[in-house]
Amino acid sequence: MDKIIIHGGRKLRGKLNISGSKNAALPILIATLLTNEDCEVKNVPSLADIDTTIALLKHINKNVERHGSKIRISSNAHLKHTAPYELVKKMRASVLVMGPILARLGEVSVSLPGGCAIGARPIDIHLDGFEKLGANISLRGGYIQVKAEKLKGARIVFKYPSVGATENLLLASVLARGKTIIDNAAREPEIVDLARVLIKMGAKIRGAGSKKIVVEGVKKLNGFAHEIIPDRIETATYLIAGAITKGNVVLKKAEGNLLKAVIRKLRESGMKIIVNNNTINAVYTKTLKPVNIKTGVYPRFPTDVQAQWMALMSVTKGKSIIEETVFESRFSHVGELQRLGANIELKGNRALIKGVERLSGAPIMISDLRAGAALVLAALVAGGKKTTISRVYHLDRGYEHLEVKLRELGAKIRRIK
Ligand code: UD1
């Protein structure tokens, strides 16, 4: 397994291009299951989760050709209706094939995703939604089977605005008979991007990006060409890299409007953030202040940036509190940050952080994707010995060319095989 070695202490300076959004690309690639026509998706990052999605589409019987960040998808045969355990266990978002396959074939069988490093993460909201559209659900041999001869539009009220459930129900209801209303829907920018694609395909959708999405089912959908939005979580991670190393980074092909909550908190802490057309510049000009955050659904502070914020607060003089409200146990980075010398106390879903003068390098291990980003950020400022980070495969799920990009900004980082 690969490892990353970082010699901390360098200020990051320079420019880099932000990649396309992983979390927007996944459901959009899966939306190609809704049509037999050719589709083209641009600005797709090169990531392990994208490889898994391509493997999934091929398993279901799609032709997939990849040319750099452009992916072309066409159909050659009948779709299969299963998503096997080997793929679903690699990536929970595989469950998003349920919606489109159910809508097209009337049945789908997907391995139950099971537990994961950031909490139980059930899919009950997805399944309740399918039932409202008239589907029957059963569990056999670890597989969830969903059947419905023809989906019928309905009013669905989510008990929580789940991102995945909103996407899955959108992907199903566009081909259902009649009108579907998704109430208490998630409002994340990735949902808006998916809706844009579905509308290009001929779907009738109103309200994506608001709490109430209205879908009028159509009989058939067509192909599309689409360019994925910039990755707001990658953007936030590099802005924090600029802050933690007291540097000056310019992020190109980025979209400041998608991460207002993070930019607000960085400014509150004392960073100078300049947002221009497709470019964000983060400049360290003065000692940073501790700033509390509480994660929440969009447009509140994203849970996917909580760990990175904790790395920053670990070396920001003074006390801060981080409250996690989206996932029940998303603090697996705490123990490893402590190994680097961070002073963090956990109390339920809150972390109390006392910023320390300096962290010191040590061997550490990644337990999930964003925890990994936090550890890399901390390692960038750890003094003394180098930091060796293992289980890098978690990072490869969500950060395109991470060490190449950080090296471009002047970090001393390398990967060993
Ligand atoms: C997506 C993102 C992930 C991000 C998360 C929250 C993708 C591929 N992943 O994950 O990076 O951290 O949104 O912004 O886009 N829940 C249930 N029942 C369900 C579904 C969810 O109880 O049926 C709970 C989850 O356990 C969690 C919360 O709702 O506590 C949020 O989950 P959800 O919004 O569904 O996140 P994902 O779509 O899995």
Coordinates of C-alpha atoms and ligand atoms in Angstrom, one line a residue:
M1 CA 0.0 0.0 0.0
D2 CA 1.2 3.5 -0.9
K3 CA 2.4 5.9 1.8
I4 CA 2.8 9.7 1.8
I5 CA 5.8 11.3 3.4
I6 CA 5.7 15.0 4.3
H7 CA 8.4 17.2 5.7
G8 CA 6.4 20.0 7.3
G9 CA 7.3 23.7 7.7
R10 CA 7.0 25.2 4.2
K11 CA 4.7 28.1 3.4
L12 CA 2.5 27.1 0.5
R13 CA 2.6 29.7 -2.4
G14 CA 1.4 29.5 -6.0
K15 CA -1.5 28.5 -8.2
L16 CA -3.3 25.4 -8.9
N17 CA -6.5 24.2 -10.8
I18 CA -9.4 22.9 -8.8
S19 CA -10.8 19.6 -10.2
G20 CA -14.4 18.7 -11.0
S21 CA -16.6 17.8 -8.1
K22 CA -16.4 14.1 -7.2
N23 CA -19.8 14.2 -5.5
A24 CA -21.5 15.9 -8.5
A25 CA -19.8 13.6 -11.0
L26 CA -20.9 10.3 -9.3
P27 CA -24.7 10.8 -9.6
I28 CA -24.3 12.5 -13.0
L29 CA -22.4 9.5 -14.4
I30 CA -25.1 7.2 -12.9
A31 CA -27.8 9.4 -14.6
T32 CA -26.6 8.0 -17.9
L33 CA -28.5 4.8 -16.9
L34 CA -31.7 6.7 -17.6
T35 CA -31.1 6.7 -21.4
N36 CA -29.8 4.5 -24.3
E37 CA -28.5 7.6 -26.1
D38 CA -24.9 8.8 -26.0
C39 CA -23.8 11.0 -23.1
E40 CA -20.6 13.1 -22.5
V41 CA -19.4 14.2 -19.1
K42 CA -16.5 16.7 -18.9
N43 CA -14.3 17.9 -16.0
V44 CA -14.5 14.5 -14.3
P45 CA -11.7 14.1 -11.8
S46 CA -9.4 11.1 -11.9
L47 CA -10.3 9.3 -8.6
A48 CA -10.8 5.9 -7.3
D49 CA -14.5 6.6 -6.7
I50 CA -14.9 7.5 -10.4
D51 CA -13.1 4.2 -11.4
T52 CA -15.6 2.4 -9.2
T53 CA -18.5 4.2 -10.8
I54 CA -17.2 3.3 -14.3
A55 CA -16.8 -0.3 -13.2
L56 CA -20.4 -0.2 -12.0
L57 CA -21.7 1.2 -15.2
K58 CA -19.8 -1.4 -17.2
H59 CA -21.1 -4.1 -15.0
I60 CA -24.6 -2.9 -15.7
N61 CA -23.8 -3.1 -19.4
K62 CA -22.8 0.5 -20.5
N63 CA -19.9 1.3 -22.8
V64 CA -17.6 3.8 -21.1
E65 CA -14.7 5.5 -22.8
R66 CA -12.4 7.8 -20.9
H67 CA -10.2 10.5 -22.5
G68 CA -8.5 12.4 -19.7
S69 CA -11.2 14.3 -17.8
K70 CA -13.9 13.5 -20.5
I71 CA -16.0 10.4 -20.3
R72 CA -18.3 9.2 -23.1
I73 CA -21.0 6.7 -22.2
S74 CA -23.1 4.7 -24.7
S75 CA -25.3 1.6 -24.6
N76 CA -24.8 -1.6 -26.4
A77 CA -27.2 -4.1 -24.8
H78 CA -29.9 -4.6 -22.2
L79 CA -29.2 -3.2 -18.7
K80 CA -28.5 -5.5 -15.9
H81 CA -30.4 -4.9 -12.6
T82 CA -27.8 -5.7 -10.0
A83 CA -25.0 -3.8 -8.2
P84 CA -22.7 -6.4 -6.7
Y85 CA -21.2 -6.4 -3.2
E86 CA -17.6 -6.1 -4.6
L87 CA -18.4 -2.6 -6.0
V88 CA -20.9 -1.3 -3.4
K89 CA -18.5 -2.1 -0.5
K90 CA -15.9 0.1 -2.2
M91 CA -18.2 3.0 -2.6
R92 CA -21.5 3.7 -0.8
A93 CA -22.7 6.0 -3.5
S94 CA -23.2 2.9 -5.7
V95 CA -26.7 2.7 -4.1
L96 CA -27.6 5.6 -6.4
V97 CA -28.0 3.1 -9.3
M98 CA -31.2 2.0 -7.5
G99 CA -33.3 5.0 -8.7
P100 CA -32.5 4.9 -12.4
I101 CA -32.5 1.1 -12.8
L102 CA -35.8 0.8 -10.9
A103 CA -37.4 3.4 -13.1
R104 CA -36.2 1.7 -16.3
L105 CA -36.4 -2.0 -15.5
G106 CA -39.0 -2.1 -12.8
E107 CA -36.6 -4.0 -10.5
V108 CA -33.2 -3.5 -9.0
S109 CA -31.0 -5.5 -6.6
V110 CA -28.2 -3.7 -4.7
S111 CA -25.9 -5.1 -2.1
L112 CA -26.7 -3.4 1.3
P113 CA -23.8 -1.0 1.9
G114 CA -23.3 -1.9 5.6
G115 CA -21.5 0.2 8.2
C116 CA -18.7 2.7 7.4
A117 CA -16.0 4.7 9.2
I118 CA -18.2 7.8 9.7
G119 CA -21.2 6.3 11.4
A120 CA -24.0 3.9 10.6
R121 CA -25.2 5.7 7.4
P122 CA -28.4 3.8 6.7
I123 CA -30.4 4.1 3.5
D124 CA -33.9 4.1 5.1
I125 CA -34.8 7.5 3.6
H126 CA -34.0 6.3 0.1
L127 CA -36.1 3.1 0.6
D128 CA -39.1 5.0 2.2
G129 CA -39.1 7.2 -0.8
F130 CA -39.2 4.3 -3.3
E131 CA -42.0 2.8 -1.3
K132 CA -44.0 6.1 -1.7
L133 CA -43.5 5.8 -5.4
G134 CA -45.1 2.3 -5.2
A135 CA -42.2 0.0 -4.9
N136 CA -41.9 -3.2 -2.8
I137 CA -38.8 -3.7 -0.9
S138 CA -37.2 -7.0 0.4
L139 CA -33.8 -8.1 1.7
R140 CA -32.3 -11.4 0.5
G141 CA -28.7 -12.6 0.9
G142 CA -27.4 -9.2 1.8
Y143 CA -29.1 -7.6 -1.2
I144 CA -31.9 -5.1 -1.2
Q145 CA -34.5 -5.9 -3.8
V146 CA -36.8 -3.1 -5.0
K147 CA -39.6 -3.8 -7.4
A148 CA -42.3 -1.8 -9.0
E149 CA -44.0 -2.5 -12.3
K150 CA -44.4 1.2 -12.9
L151 CA -43.4 3.9 -10.5
K152 CA -46.2 6.4 -9.7
G153 CA -45.5 10.0 -8.7
A154 CA -46.2 10.8 -5.0
R155 CA -45.5 13.4 -2.3
I156 CA -42.4 12.3 -0.3
V157 CA -41.5 14.1 2.9
F158 CA -37.9 13.3 4.0
K159 CA -37.4 13.1 7.7
Y160 CA -33.9 14.5 7.1
P161 CA -32.6 16.3 3.9
S162 CA -30.3 13.4 2.8
V163 CA -28.1 14.2 -0.2
G164 CA -28.0 10.7 -1.5
A165 CA -31.8 10.1 -1.0
T166 CA -32.6 13.3 -2.8
E167 CA -30.4 12.2 -5.7
N168 CA -31.8 8.7 -5.8
L169 CA -35.4 9.9 -5.7
L170 CA -34.8 12.4 -8.4
L171 CA -33.2 9.7 -10.6
A172 CA -36.3 7.5 -10.1
S173 CA -39.1 10.1 -10.3
V174 CA -38.0 11.6 -13.6
L175 CA -39.4 8.5 -15.3
A176 CA -42.3 7.9 -12.9
R177 CA -45.9 8.4 -14.0
G178 CA -47.3 11.8 -12.9
K179 CA -46.1 14.3 -10.4
T180 CA -43.6 13.7 -7.5
I181 CA -42.9 16.3 -4.8
I182 CA -39.8 15.8 -2.7
D183 CA -40.3 17.8 0.5
N184 CA -37.4 18.6 2.9
A185 CA -35.0 17.8 0.0
A186 CA -31.3 18.4 0.3
R187 CA -30.1 21.7 -1.3
E188 CA -26.4 20.9 -2.0
P189 CA -24.9 22.3 -5.2
E190 CA -24.3 18.8 -6.4
I191 CA -28.1 18.2 -6.5
V192 CA -28.5 21.4 -8.5
D193 CA -25.8 20.1 -11.0
L194 CA -27.6 16.7 -11.2
A195 CA -30.9 18.4 -11.9
R196 CA -29.3 20.5 -14.6
V197 CA -28.2 17.3 -16.3
L198 CA -31.6 15.7 -15.9
I199 CA -33.3 18.8 -17.4
K200 CA -30.9 18.6 -20.4
M201 CA -32.0 15.0 -20.8
G202 CA -35.6 16.2 -21.1
A203 CA -36.8 15.8 -17.5
K204 CA -39.3 18.2 -16.0
I205 CA -37.9 19.4 -12.7
R206 CA -38.6 22.6 -10.7
G207 CA -37.1 23.8 -7.4
A208 CA -33.7 21.9 -7.3
G209 CA -31.6 23.8 -4.8
S210 CA -34.6 24.6 -2.6
K211 CA -36.4 22.5 0.0
K212 CA -39.2 21.5 -2.3
I213 CA -38.4 19.8 -5.6
V214 CA -41.3 19.1 -8.1
V215 CA -40.8 16.5 -10.8
E216 CA -43.3 15.8 -13.6
G217 CA -42.5 12.3 -14.9
V218 CA -41.7 11.9 -18.7
K219 CA -41.7 8.7 -20.8
K220 CA -38.2 8.8 -22.1
L221 CA -35.0 10.7 -21.6
N222 CA -32.3 11.6 -24.1
G223 CA -28.5 11.9 -24.1
F224 CA -26.6 15.0 -22.9
A225 CA -23.2 16.8 -22.7
H226 CA -22.3 18.4 -19.4
E227 CA -19.3 19.9 -17.6
I228 CA -19.1 19.1 -13.9
I229 CA -19.0 22.0 -11.4
P230 CA -15.7 22.6 -9.4
D231 CA -15.1 20.5 -6.3
R232 CA -16.1 22.8 -3.3
I233 CA -14.6 20.4 -0.8
E234 CA -11.2 20.2 -2.6
T235 CA -11.3 24.0 -2.9
A236 CA -11.9 24.4 0.9
T237 CA -9.1 22.0 1.6
Y238 CA -6.6 24.0 -0.4
L239 CA -7.8 27.3 1.1
I240 CA -7.2 25.8 4.6
A241 CA -3.7 24.6 3.3
G242 CA -2.9 28.2 2.5
A243 CA -4.1 29.3 6.0
I244 CA -2.4 26.6 8.1
T245 CA 1.0 27.1 6.3
K246 CA 0.7 30.9 6.5
G247 CA 1.0 31.0 2.8
N248 CA -0.6 32.6 -0.3
V249 CA -2.5 30.3 -2.7
V250 CA -4.5 31.0 -5.8
L251 CA -7.1 28.5 -6.8
K252 CA -8.2 28.6 -10.4
K253 CA -11.3 27.0 -11.9
A254 CA -12.9 27.4 -8.5
E255 CA -16.4 28.8 -7.6
G256 CA -16.5 30.9 -4.4
N257 CA -20.3 31.0 -4.4
L258 CA -20.4 27.3 -3.5
L259 CA -18.4 27.6 -0.3
K260 CA -19.6 30.8 1.3
A261 CA -19.8 29.3 4.8
V262 CA -16.2 28.2 4.7
I263 CA -14.9 31.5 3.3
R264 CA -16.9 33.4 6.0
K265 CA -15.2 31.4 8.7
L266 CA -11.7 31.8 7.2
R267 CA -12.2 35.5 7.0
E268 CA -13.5 35.5 10.6
S269 CA -10.3 33.8 11.6
G270 CA -8.2 36.5 9.9
M271 CA -7.4 35.1 6.5
K272 CA -7.7 37.5 3.5
I273 CA -9.8 35.7 0.9
I274 CA -10.3 37.4 -2.5
V275 CA -13.0 35.8 -4.7
N276 CA -12.9 36.7 -8.4
N277 CA -14.4 35.1 -11.5
N278 CA -13.4 31.4 -11.1
T279 CA -10.5 32.3 -8.9
I280 CA -10.0 32.4 -5.2
N281 CA -6.9 33.7 -3.5
A282 CA -6.2 33.0 0.2
V283 CA -3.5 35.1 1.7
Y284 CA -2.2 34.9 5.3
T285 CA -1.5 38.4 6.5
K286 CA -1.9 38.2 10.3
T287 CA -2.0 35.8 13.2
L288 CA -5.2 33.7 13.0
K289 CA -7.9 33.6 15.7
P290 CA -9.7 30.5 16.9
V291 CA -13.2 30.3 15.3
N292 CA -16.0 27.8 16.3
I293 CA -17.9 25.9 13.7
K294 CA -21.0 23.7 13.7
T295 CA -21.5 21.5 10.6
G296 CA -24.9 21.4 8.9
V297 CA -26.7 20.8 5.7
Y298 CA -26.0 23.2 2.8
P299 CA -25.6 26.2 2.9
R300 CA -24.2 25.7 6.4
F301 CA -20.6 24.6 7.1
P302 CA -20.0 21.3 5.3
T303 CA -19.3 18.2 7.4
D304 CA -16.8 17.3 4.6
V305 CA -14.6 20.2 5.8
Q306 CA -15.0 19.6 9.5
A307 CA -11.8 17.5 9.9
Q308 CA -9.7 20.0 7.9
W309 CA -11.0 22.9 10.1
M310 CA -9.9 20.9 13.1
A311 CA -6.4 20.6 11.8
L312 CA -6.3 24.4 11.3
M313 CA -7.7 25.1 14.8
S314 CA -5.2 22.6 16.3
V315 CA -2.4 25.1 15.6
T316 CA -4.4 28.3 16.0
K317 CA -3.7 29.9 19.4
G318 CA -6.7 29.9 21.8
K319 CA -9.8 27.7 22.3
S320 CA -12.3 26.6 19.7
I321 CA -15.3 24.3 19.6
I322 CA -16.3 22.1 16.6
E323 CA -19.7 20.6 16.6
E324 CA -20.6 17.8 14.2
T325 CA -24.4 17.5 13.5
V326 CA -24.5 15.6 10.2
F327 CA -22.8 12.3 11.0
E328 CA -22.9 10.7 14.4
S329 CA -19.2 9.6 14.7
R330 CA -17.0 11.6 12.4
F331 CA -14.0 12.2 14.6
S332 CA -11.7 9.4 13.6
H333 CA -9.0 12.0 12.8
V334 CA -8.9 13.2 16.4
G335 CA -6.6 10.4 17.7
E336 CA -4.2 10.8 14.9
L337 CA -4.1 14.6 15.2
Q338 CA -3.3 14.0 18.9
R339 CA -0.4 11.8 17.9
L340 CA 1.0 14.9 16.1
G341 CA 0.7 16.8 19.4
A342 CA -2.8 18.5 19.0
N343 CA -4.7 19.2 22.2
I344 CA -8.3 18.0 21.5
E345 CA -10.9 16.8 23.9
L346 CA -14.0 15.0 22.7
K347 CA -17.4 15.4 24.3
G348 CA -20.2 13.6 22.4
N349 CA -20.5 15.4 19.1
R350 CA -18.3 18.3 20.1
A351 CA -14.5 18.7 20.0
L352 CA -12.8 21.2 22.3
I353 CA -9.6 22.3 20.8
K354 CA -6.8 24.3 22.4
G355 CA -4.4 25.5 19.8
V356 CA -0.8 24.5 20.3
E357 CA 2.4 26.3 19.3
R358 CA 3.6 23.5 17.1
L359 CA 2.8 19.9 16.0
S360 CA 5.6 17.4 15.5
G361 CA 5.9 14.8 12.8
A362 CA 5.0 11.1 13.5
P363 CA 3.7 8.0 11.7
I364 CA 0.0 8.3 11.3
M365 CA -2.9 6.4 9.6
I366 CA -5.9 7.6 7.6
S367 CA -9.3 6.2 8.5
D368 CA -11.5 8.0 6.0
L369 CA -11.3 10.4 3.1
R370 CA -11.7 13.8 4.8
A371 CA -9.9 12.6 8.0
G372 CA -7.0 12.0 5.6
A373 CA -7.1 15.5 4.2
A374 CA -7.0 16.9 7.8
L375 CA -3.9 14.7 8.6
V376 CA -2.1 15.9 5.4
L377 CA -2.8 19.6 6.4
A378 CA -1.5 19.0 9.9
A379 CA 1.6 17.2 8.5
L380 CA 2.3 20.3 6.4
V381 CA 3.0 22.3 9.5
A382 CA 4.5 19.5 11.7
G383 CA 8.0 20.2 12.7
G384 CA 10.8 17.9 13.9
K385 CA 10.6 14.5 12.1
K386 CA 8.9 13.8 8.9
T387 CA 5.3 12.5 9.0
T388 CA 4.6 9.2 7.3
I389 CA 0.9 8.7 6.4
S390 CA -0.4 5.3 5.6
R391 CA -3.7 4.1 4.1
V392 CA -3.4 6.7 1.4
Y393 CA -6.1 4.9 -0.6
H394 CA -8.7 6.8 1.3
L395 CA -7.3 10.1 -0.1
D396 CA -7.2 8.7 -3.6
R397 CA -11.0 8.3 -3.4
G398 CA -11.4 12.1 -3.4
Y399 CA -8.3 14.2 -4.1
E400 CA -7.1 14.3 -7.6
H401 CA -3.2 14.3 -7.9
L402 CA -3.0 15.5 -4.2
E403 CA 0.7 15.3 -3.8
V404 CA 1.4 16.8 -7.3
K405 CA -0.8 19.8 -6.5
L406 CA 0.7 20.3 -3.1
R407 CA 4.2 20.1 -4.6
E408 CA 3.2 22.7 -7.1
L409 CA 2.5 25.0 -4.1
G410 CA 5.9 24.2 -2.6
A411 CA 5.2 21.4 -0.1
K412 CA 7.8 18.8 0.5
I413 CA 5.7 15.7 -0.1
R414 CA 6.2 12.5 -1.8
R415 CA 4.5 9.2 -2.3
I416 CA 6.2 5.8 -1.8
K417 CA 4.8 2.7 -3.3
Ligands
UD1_1 C1 -23.1 12.9 0.8 C2 -21.7 13.1 0.3 C3 -20.8 13.1 1.5 C4 -21.3 14.2 2.5 C5 -22.7 14.0 2.9 C6 -23.3 15.1 3.7 C7 -21.6 12.0 -1.8 C8 -21.2 10.8 -2.7 N1 -21.4 12.0 -0.5 O1 -23.2 11.6 1.4 O2 -19.5 13.4 1.1 O3 -20.5 14.1 3.7 O4 -23.5 13.9 1.6 O5 -23.1 16.3 3.1 O6 -22.2 12.9 -2.3 N2 -29.1 9.2 6.6 C9 -30.1 8.4 7.2 N3 -30.8 7.6 6.3 C10 -30.6 7.7 5.0 C11 -29.7 8.5 4.4 C12 -28.9 9.3 5.3 O7 -30.2 8.3 8.4 O8 -31.4 7.0 4.2 C13 -28.3 10.0 7.5 C14 -26.8 9.6 7.5 O9 -26.5 8.5 8.3 C15 -26.1 10.9 7.9 C16 -27.0 12.0 7.3 O10 -28.3 11.4 7.1 O11 -26.1 11.0 9.3 C17 -26.5 12.6 6.1 O12 -26.4 11.7 5.1 P1 -26.6 12.0 3.5 O13 -26.9 13.4 3.3 O14 -27.4 11.0 2.9 O15 -25.1 11.8 3.0 P2 -24.6 10.9 1.7 O16 -25.5 11.2 0.6 O17 -24.3 9.5 2.2

